[in-house]
Amino acid sequence: MKRTDALRGTVTQAAVVVAAAALALTGCARNGASGPPAAPAARAQARDLTYTEDLRIGDAQQRLIRSCMARQGFRYWEDRTLTREESRPLRYVQDDVGWARAHGYGSRIRAKEERARLRNPNGAYRAALPAARKAAYDTALDGGRAAELLRTEEPGGGTVAKQSGGCTGAAEKQLYGDPATWFRLDTTASNLRPLYVGKLLHDGRFTTAVHAWSRCMARAGHAYPDPDAARQAATRDHPAGQGRAAEARTYAAETRVAVADATCARTVSLGPVGRAREAYYLGRLPKAYRTALDAYRQRRLAALRGAERIVPPRA
């Protein structure tokens, strides 16, 4: 689908390691809630969603868009490329040994996604439409050029914007509530990590756990300073044109490192340490950010309740 977002600010290279990673309490996946904010009594129960819950909200949004597009006289194919297990996000700390043994660092999953992207039936369908119908399709899908432009401020400074309209905007509104409010909350929650990631990277308890992980990996025959380095090294030798035998060898090597990574992460409790230290720094953010994060979580929980009435869990 077509959507216009302003480029978000960058962080230092060191910060990217953890920011892209997800030790995260603040799992900032794209989802939200319908209707007004939850009543105060429910706020004590605010929590982050699991990735399967995130996935269900995304699937519900796709279903709503498909139904809306059908009412406008167009076809729309929902994206169900990956299974629930394949959709699991790859965190900075990956301590599920079974998943690593089955999928390595997910290189085959990413290849599957790329193949599906290139064969996306929505793109082919739009391309086959006459020019006038293309314009009508775009308007139906996301409001076209007349779509409302939402703007909000990022926590680190700068303004971001996105279009909101058509069936995409309607689906988002049904799940998340007022579009401008949701965009503000989502932008805030999704950009908190750069505010504290530098401190987390140098946190004594966290770095001690990373060093313990590194020593464990060295004993297993894999000398890497941190999980990101291991992942980068294990997945960089995957050229797109390699043959089946070469791909099998590189994938086997990737899997060996991924299994060792997950085993060592579990052995030294790297995941729990990282999440605990992130919670510590999140709890020391300015009150306005913590309030926005709580409201964000409430809307995600409400969106999940709505999604459960629309689609079943993905298989």
GROMACS .gro file of C-alpha atoms in nm:
model
  315
    1MET     CA    1   0.000   0.000   0.000
    2LYS     CA    2   0.107   0.357  -0.063
    3ARG     CA    3   0.196   0.568   0.238
    4THR     CA    4   0.409   0.879   0.289
    5ASP     CA    5   0.622   0.907   0.603
    6ALA     CA    6   0.892   1.163   0.671
    7LEU     CA    7   1.235   1.015   0.730
    8ARG     CA    8   1.302   0.967   1.097
    9GLY     CA    9   1.614   1.102   1.266
   10THR     CA   10   1.924   0.890   1.287
   11VAL     CA   11   2.113   0.776   1.595
   12THR     CA   12   2.477   0.688   1.640
   13GLN     CA   13   2.610   0.363   1.495
   14ALA     CA   14   2.656   0.226   1.844
   15ALA     CA   15   2.297   0.303   1.926
   16VAL     CA   16   2.170   0.124   1.618
   17VAL     CA   17   2.297  -0.207   1.756
   18VAL     CA   18   2.052  -0.197   2.042
   19ALA     CA   19   1.789   0.029   1.888
   20ALA     CA   20   1.727  -0.212   1.602
   21ALA     CA   21   1.754  -0.499   1.840
   22ALA     CA   22   1.480  -0.538   2.081
   23LEU     CA   23   1.591  -0.613   2.420
   24ALA     CA   24   1.280  -0.411   2.426
   25LEU     CA   25   1.012  -0.365   2.676
   26THR     CA   26   0.875  -0.110   2.436
   27GLY     CA   27   0.821  -0.350   2.144
   28CYS     CA   28   0.720  -0.078   1.906
   29ALA     CA   29   0.534  -0.271   1.643
   30ARG     CA   30   0.274  -0.093   1.431
   31ASN     CA   31  -0.056  -0.144   1.603
   32GLY     CA   32  -0.298   0.047   1.818
   33ALA     CA   33  -0.649   0.070   1.959
   34SER     CA   34  -1.004   0.164   1.872
   35GLY     CA   35  -1.218   0.415   2.048
   36PRO     CA   36  -1.131   0.644   2.336
   37PRO     CA   37  -0.847   0.578   2.583
   38ALA     CA   38  -0.914   0.308   2.840
   39ALA     CA   39  -1.065   0.396   3.175
   40PRO     CA   40  -0.821   0.464   3.462
   41ALA     CA   41  -0.898   0.130   3.625
   42ALA     CA   42  -0.757  -0.054   3.324
   43ARG     CA   43  -0.435   0.146   3.311
   44ALA     CA   44  -0.270  -0.061   3.581
   45GLN     CA   45  -0.290  -0.359   3.344
   46ALA     CA   46  -0.110  -0.192   3.053
   47ARG     CA   47   0.151  -0.419   2.898
   48ASP     CA   48   0.339  -0.474   2.577
   49LEU     CA   49   0.191  -0.712   2.326
   50THR     CA   50   0.353  -1.033   2.216
   51TYR     CA   51   0.461  -1.060   1.855
   52THR     CA   52   0.170  -1.298   1.783
   53GLU     CA   53  -0.071  -1.036   1.915
   54ASP     CA   54   0.099  -0.773   1.700
   55LEU     CA   55   0.060  -1.004   1.402
   56ARG     CA   56  -0.310  -1.048   1.467
   57ILE     CA   57  -0.367  -0.673   1.466
   58GLY     CA   58  -0.180  -0.643   1.138
   59ASP     CA   59  -0.389  -0.923   0.991
   60ALA     CA   60  -0.707  -0.752   1.110
   61GLN     CA   61  -0.600  -0.430   0.939
   62GLN     CA   62  -0.541  -0.621   0.615
   63ARG     CA   63  -0.886  -0.780   0.640
   64LEU     CA   64  -1.050  -0.441   0.697
   65ILE     CA   65  -0.869  -0.293   0.396
   66ARG     CA   66  -0.975  -0.585   0.176
   67SER     CA   67  -1.341  -0.547   0.275
   68CYS     CA   68  -1.332  -0.171   0.225
   69MET     CA   69  -1.165  -0.201  -0.118
   70ALA     CA   70  -1.430  -0.454  -0.225
   71ARG     CA   71  -1.699  -0.200  -0.139
   72GLN     CA   72  -1.516   0.047  -0.365
   73GLY     CA   73  -1.515  -0.204  -0.649
   74PHE     CA   74  -1.153  -0.319  -0.625
   75ARG     CA   75  -0.974  -0.639  -0.531
   76TYR     CA   76  -0.716  -0.645  -0.254
   77TRP     CA   77  -0.505  -0.941  -0.145
   78GLU     CA   78  -0.413  -0.981   0.222
   79ASP     CA   79  -0.050  -1.057   0.302
   80ARG     CA   80  -0.018  -1.400   0.462
   81THR     CA   81   0.333  -1.477   0.336
   82LEU     CA   82   0.478  -1.603   0.663
   83THR     CA   83   0.355  -1.845   0.925
   84ARG     CA   84   0.322  -1.735   1.285
   85GLU     CA   85   0.655  -1.897   1.370
   86GLU     CA   86   0.829  -1.737   1.073
   87SER     CA   87   0.690  -1.397   1.170
   88ARG     CA   88   0.870  -1.394   1.500
   89PRO     CA   89   1.092  -1.081   1.511
   90LEU     CA   90   1.465  -1.141   1.541
   91ARG     CA   91   1.578  -0.958   1.853
   92TYR     CA   92   1.922  -0.841   1.953
   93VAL     CA   93   1.913  -1.122   2.209
   94GLN     CA   94   1.783  -1.441   2.048
   95ASP     CA   95   1.768  -1.710   2.317
   96ASP     CA   96   1.520  -1.955   2.163
   97VAL     CA   97   1.747  -2.248   2.075
   98GLY     CA   98   1.472  -2.440   1.897
   99TRP     CA   99   1.389  -2.147   1.669
  100ALA     CA  100   1.758  -2.095   1.593
  101ARG     CA  101   1.799  -2.462   1.508
  102ALA     CA  102   1.502  -2.445   1.269
  103HIS     CA  103   1.564  -2.104   1.113
  104GLY     CA  104   1.917  -1.988   1.191
  105TYR     CA  105   1.906  -1.610   1.182
  106GLY     CA  106   1.611  -1.612   0.944
  107SER     CA  107   1.790  -1.573   0.610
  108ARG     CA  108   1.554  -1.816   0.437
  109ILE     CA  109   1.256  -1.635   0.587
  110ARG     CA  110   1.381  -1.304   0.450
  111ALA     CA  111   1.432  -1.463   0.110
  112LYS     CA  112   1.075  -1.593   0.123
  113GLU     CA  113   0.951  -1.244   0.204
  114GLU     CA  114   1.147  -1.094  -0.082
  115ARG     CA  115   1.005  -1.344  -0.329
  116ALA     CA  116   0.655  -1.261  -0.207
  117ARG     CA  117   0.722  -0.889  -0.237
  118LEU     CA  118   0.832  -0.926  -0.598
  119ARG     CA  119   0.517  -1.128  -0.677
  120ASN     CA  120   0.275  -0.909  -0.481
  121PRO     CA  121  -0.063  -0.951  -0.653
  122ASN     CA  122  -0.176  -0.602  -0.546
  123GLY     CA  123   0.099  -0.438  -0.748
  124ALA     CA  124   0.024  -0.650  -1.052
  125TYR     CA  125  -0.348  -0.582  -1.019
  126ARG     CA  126  -0.298  -0.205  -1.002
  127ALA     CA  127  -0.053  -0.208  -1.292
  128ALA     CA  128  -0.312  -0.378  -1.514
  129LEU     CA  129  -0.579  -0.114  -1.449
  130PRO     CA  130  -0.650   0.164  -1.702
  131ALA     CA  131  -0.511   0.505  -1.602
  132ALA     CA  132  -0.842   0.639  -1.471
  133ARG     CA  133  -0.900   0.328  -1.265
  134LYS     CA  134  -0.545   0.350  -1.126
  135ALA     CA  135  -0.623   0.694  -0.987
  136ALA     CA  136  -0.949   0.566  -0.842
  137TYR     CA  137  -0.768   0.269  -0.690
  138ASP     CA  138  -0.512   0.496  -0.523
  139THR     CA  139  -0.784   0.719  -0.385
  140ALA     CA  140  -0.975   0.420  -0.252
  141LEU     CA  141  -0.666   0.265  -0.097
  142ASP     CA  142  -0.506   0.560   0.079
  143GLY     CA  143  -0.691   0.875  -0.018
  144GLY     CA  144  -0.460   0.963  -0.303
  145ARG     CA  145  -0.331   1.318  -0.328
  146ALA     CA  146  -0.625   1.449  -0.128
  147ALA     CA  147  -0.542   1.240   0.180
  148GLU     CA  148  -0.503   1.422   0.509
  149LEU     CA  149  -0.142   1.484   0.609
  150LEU     CA  150  -0.079   1.416   0.978
  151ARG     CA  151   0.221   1.575   1.152
  152THR     CA  152   0.373   1.524   1.493
  153GLU     CA  153   0.697   1.580   1.682
  154GLU     CA  154   0.952   1.309   1.761
  155PRO     CA  155   1.092   1.276   2.115
  156GLY     CA  156   1.445   1.355   1.992
  157GLY     CA  157   1.334   1.656   1.791
  158GLY     CA  158   1.212   1.701   1.437
  159THR     CA  159   0.873   1.664   1.271
  160VAL     CA  160   0.740   1.354   1.098
  161ALA     CA  161   0.437   1.326   0.874
  162LYS     CA  162   0.223   1.064   0.704
  163GLN     CA  163  -0.082   1.053   0.481
  164SER     CA  164  -0.406   0.920   0.626
  165GLY     CA  165  -0.702   0.842   0.407
  166GLY     CA  166  -0.893   0.587   0.204
  167CYS     CA  167  -0.939   0.229   0.316
  168THR     CA  168  -0.599   0.224   0.484
  169GLY     CA  169  -0.687   0.524   0.698
  170ALA     CA  170  -1.032   0.386   0.775
  171ALA     CA  171  -0.888   0.053   0.890
  172GLU     CA  172  -0.632   0.227   1.106
  173LYS     CA  173  -0.900   0.447   1.261
  174GLN     CA  174  -1.126   0.151   1.338
  175LEU     CA  175  -0.843  -0.025   1.521
  176TYR     CA  176  -0.650   0.263   1.674
  177GLY     CA  177  -0.899   0.542   1.729
  178ASP     CA  178  -0.840   0.906   1.636
  179PRO     CA  179  -0.568   0.905   1.365
  180ALA     CA  180  -0.384   1.217   1.486
  181THR     CA  181  -0.375   1.095   1.845
  182TRP     CA  182  -0.258   0.750   1.744
  183PHE     CA  183   0.011   0.889   1.515
  184ARG     CA  184   0.142   1.105   1.801
  185LEU     CA  185   0.147   0.815   2.049
  186ASP     CA  186   0.295   0.569   1.800
  187THR     CA  187   0.567   0.813   1.695
  188THR     CA  188   0.658   0.885   2.056
  189ALA     CA  189   0.667   0.520   2.167
  190SER     CA  190   0.856   0.410   1.857
  191ASN     CA  191   1.132   0.668   1.908
  192LEU     CA  192   1.207   0.652   2.280
  193ARG     CA  193   1.503   0.418   2.254
  194PRO     CA  194   1.752   0.675   2.120
  195LEU     CA  195   1.693   0.876   2.438
  196TYR     CA  196   1.854   0.611   2.658
  197VAL     CA  197   2.027   0.359   2.434
  198GLY     CA  198   2.370   0.511   2.490
  199LYS     CA  199   2.333   0.462   2.863
  200LEU     CA  200   2.214   0.107   2.813
  201LEU     CA  201   2.507   0.021   2.589
  202HIS     CA  202   2.746   0.127   2.866
  203ASP     CA  203   2.543  -0.007   3.156
  204GLY     CA  204   2.767  -0.219   3.379
  205ARG     CA  205   2.521  -0.506   3.429
  206PHE     CA  206   2.441  -0.522   3.061
  207THR     CA  207   2.803  -0.511   2.943
  208THR     CA  208   2.896  -0.775   3.201
  209ALA     CA  209   2.630  -1.006   3.056
  210VAL     CA  210   2.747  -0.937   2.699
  211HIS     CA  211   3.107  -1.017   2.797
  212ALA     CA  212   2.989  -1.342   2.955
  213TRP     CA  213   2.801  -1.424   2.635
  214SER     CA  214   3.117  -1.352   2.431
  215ARG     CA  215   3.329  -1.585   2.648
  216CYS     CA  216   3.065  -1.857   2.612
  217MET     CA  217   3.068  -1.816   2.234
  218ALA     CA  218   3.449  -1.833   2.224
  219ARG     CA  219   3.438  -2.164   2.411
  220ALA     CA  220   3.194  -2.287   2.145
  221GLY     CA  221   3.439  -2.190   1.872
  222HIS     CA  222   3.276  -1.860   1.768
  223ALA     CA  223   3.476  -1.551   1.867
  224TYR     CA  224   3.243  -1.250   1.855
  225PRO     CA  225   3.219  -0.949   2.088
  226ASP     CA  226   2.838  -0.927   2.089
  227PRO     CA  227   2.526  -1.084   1.934
  228ASP     CA  228   2.504  -0.828   1.656
  229ALA     CA  229   2.857  -0.909   1.539
  230ALA     CA  230   2.775  -1.280   1.537
  231ARG     CA  231   2.461  -1.227   1.334
  232GLN     CA  232   2.627  -0.997   1.083
  233ALA     CA  233   2.914  -1.241   1.028
  234ALA     CA  234   2.685  -1.542   0.993
  235THR     CA  235   2.449  -1.386   0.741
  236ARG     CA  236   2.671  -1.172   0.519
  237ASP     CA  237   2.776  -1.460   0.288
  238HIS     CA  238   2.436  -1.513   0.129
  239PRO     CA  239   2.468  -1.384  -0.229
  240ALA     CA  240   2.136  -1.381  -0.413
  241GLY     CA  241   2.263  -1.587  -0.706
  242GLN     CA  242   2.423  -1.876  -0.521
  243GLY     CA  243   2.326  -2.228  -0.618
  244ARG     CA  244   2.135  -2.475  -0.406
  245ALA     CA  245   2.443  -2.654  -0.272
  246ALA     CA  246   2.622  -2.329  -0.184
  247GLU     CA  247   2.309  -2.195  -0.015
  248ALA     CA  248   2.280  -2.513   0.191
  249ARG     CA  249   2.639  -2.473   0.312
  250THR     CA  250   2.604  -2.107   0.405
  251TYR     CA  251   2.273  -2.176   0.576
  252ALA     CA  252   2.425  -2.462   0.778
  253ALA     CA  253   2.705  -2.231   0.891
  254GLU     CA  254   2.453  -1.961   0.981
  255THR     CA  255   2.251  -2.210   1.183
  256ARG     CA  256   2.554  -2.332   1.379
  257VAL     CA  257   2.635  -1.978   1.490
  258ALA     CA  258   2.271  -1.897   1.564
  259VAL     CA  259   2.230  -2.205   1.783
  260ALA     CA  260   2.548  -2.124   1.975
  261ASP     CA  261   2.431  -1.763   2.009
  262ALA     CA  262   2.093  -1.865   2.151
  263THR     CA  263   2.247  -2.126   2.379
  264CYS     CA  264   2.497  -1.879   2.524
  265ALA     CA  265   2.234  -1.607   2.560
  266ARG     CA  266   2.021  -1.846   2.762
  267THR     CA  267   2.320  -1.969   2.963
  268VAL     CA  268   2.420  -1.619   3.081
  269SER     CA  269   2.061  -1.483   3.101
  270LEU     CA  270   2.142  -1.206   2.854
  271GLY     CA  271   1.778  -1.150   2.758
  272PRO     CA  272   1.644  -1.101   3.113
  273VAL     CA  273   1.937  -0.874   3.201
  274GLY     CA  274   1.885  -0.660   2.891
  275ARG     CA  275   1.512  -0.628   2.947
  276ALA     CA  276   1.558  -0.542   3.314
  277ARG     CA  277   1.813  -0.272   3.239
  278GLU     CA  278   1.596  -0.129   2.962
  279ALA     CA  279   1.302  -0.115   3.203
  280TYR     CA  280   1.527   0.072   3.445
  281TYR     CA  281   1.608   0.342   3.190
  282LEU     CA  282   1.254   0.361   3.059
  283GLY     CA  283   1.135   0.427   3.412
  284ARG     CA  284   1.365   0.730   3.431
  285LEU     CA  285   1.240   0.902   3.119
  286PRO     CA  286   1.049   1.230   3.164
  287LYS     CA  287   0.694   1.180   3.288
  288ALA     CA  288   0.541   1.306   2.962
  289TYR     CA  289   0.709   1.022   2.771
  290ARG     CA  290   0.612   0.760   3.025
  291THR     CA  291   0.251   0.881   3.013
  292ALA     CA  292   0.250   0.864   2.633
  293LEU     CA  293   0.398   0.513   2.644
  294ASP     CA  294   0.124   0.400   2.882
  295ALA     CA  295  -0.143   0.546   2.655
  296TYR     CA  296   0.022   0.375   2.358
  297ARG     CA  297   0.011   0.038   2.533
  298GLN     CA  298  -0.355   0.088   2.625
  299ARG     CA  299  -0.448   0.157   2.266
  300ARG     CA  300  -0.259  -0.149   2.147
  301LEU     CA  301  -0.448  -0.365   2.395
  302ALA     CA  302  -0.777  -0.218   2.277
  303ALA     CA  303  -0.674  -0.281   1.915
  304LEU     CA  304  -0.605  -0.643   2.002
  305ARG     CA  305  -0.955  -0.682   2.142
  306GLY     CA  306  -1.093  -0.543   1.818
  307ALA     CA  307  -0.867  -0.764   1.605
  308GLU     CA  308  -0.983  -1.075   1.789
  309ARG     CA  309  -1.334  -1.006   1.659
  310ILE     CA  310  -1.210  -0.974   1.301
  311VAL     CA  311  -0.952  -1.246   1.232
  312PRO     CA  312  -0.837  -1.572   1.394
  313PRO     CA  313  -0.475  -1.620   1.505
  314ARG     CA  314  -0.237  -1.689   1.218
  315ALA     CA  315  -0.142  -2.054   1.180
   0.00000   0.00000   0.00000
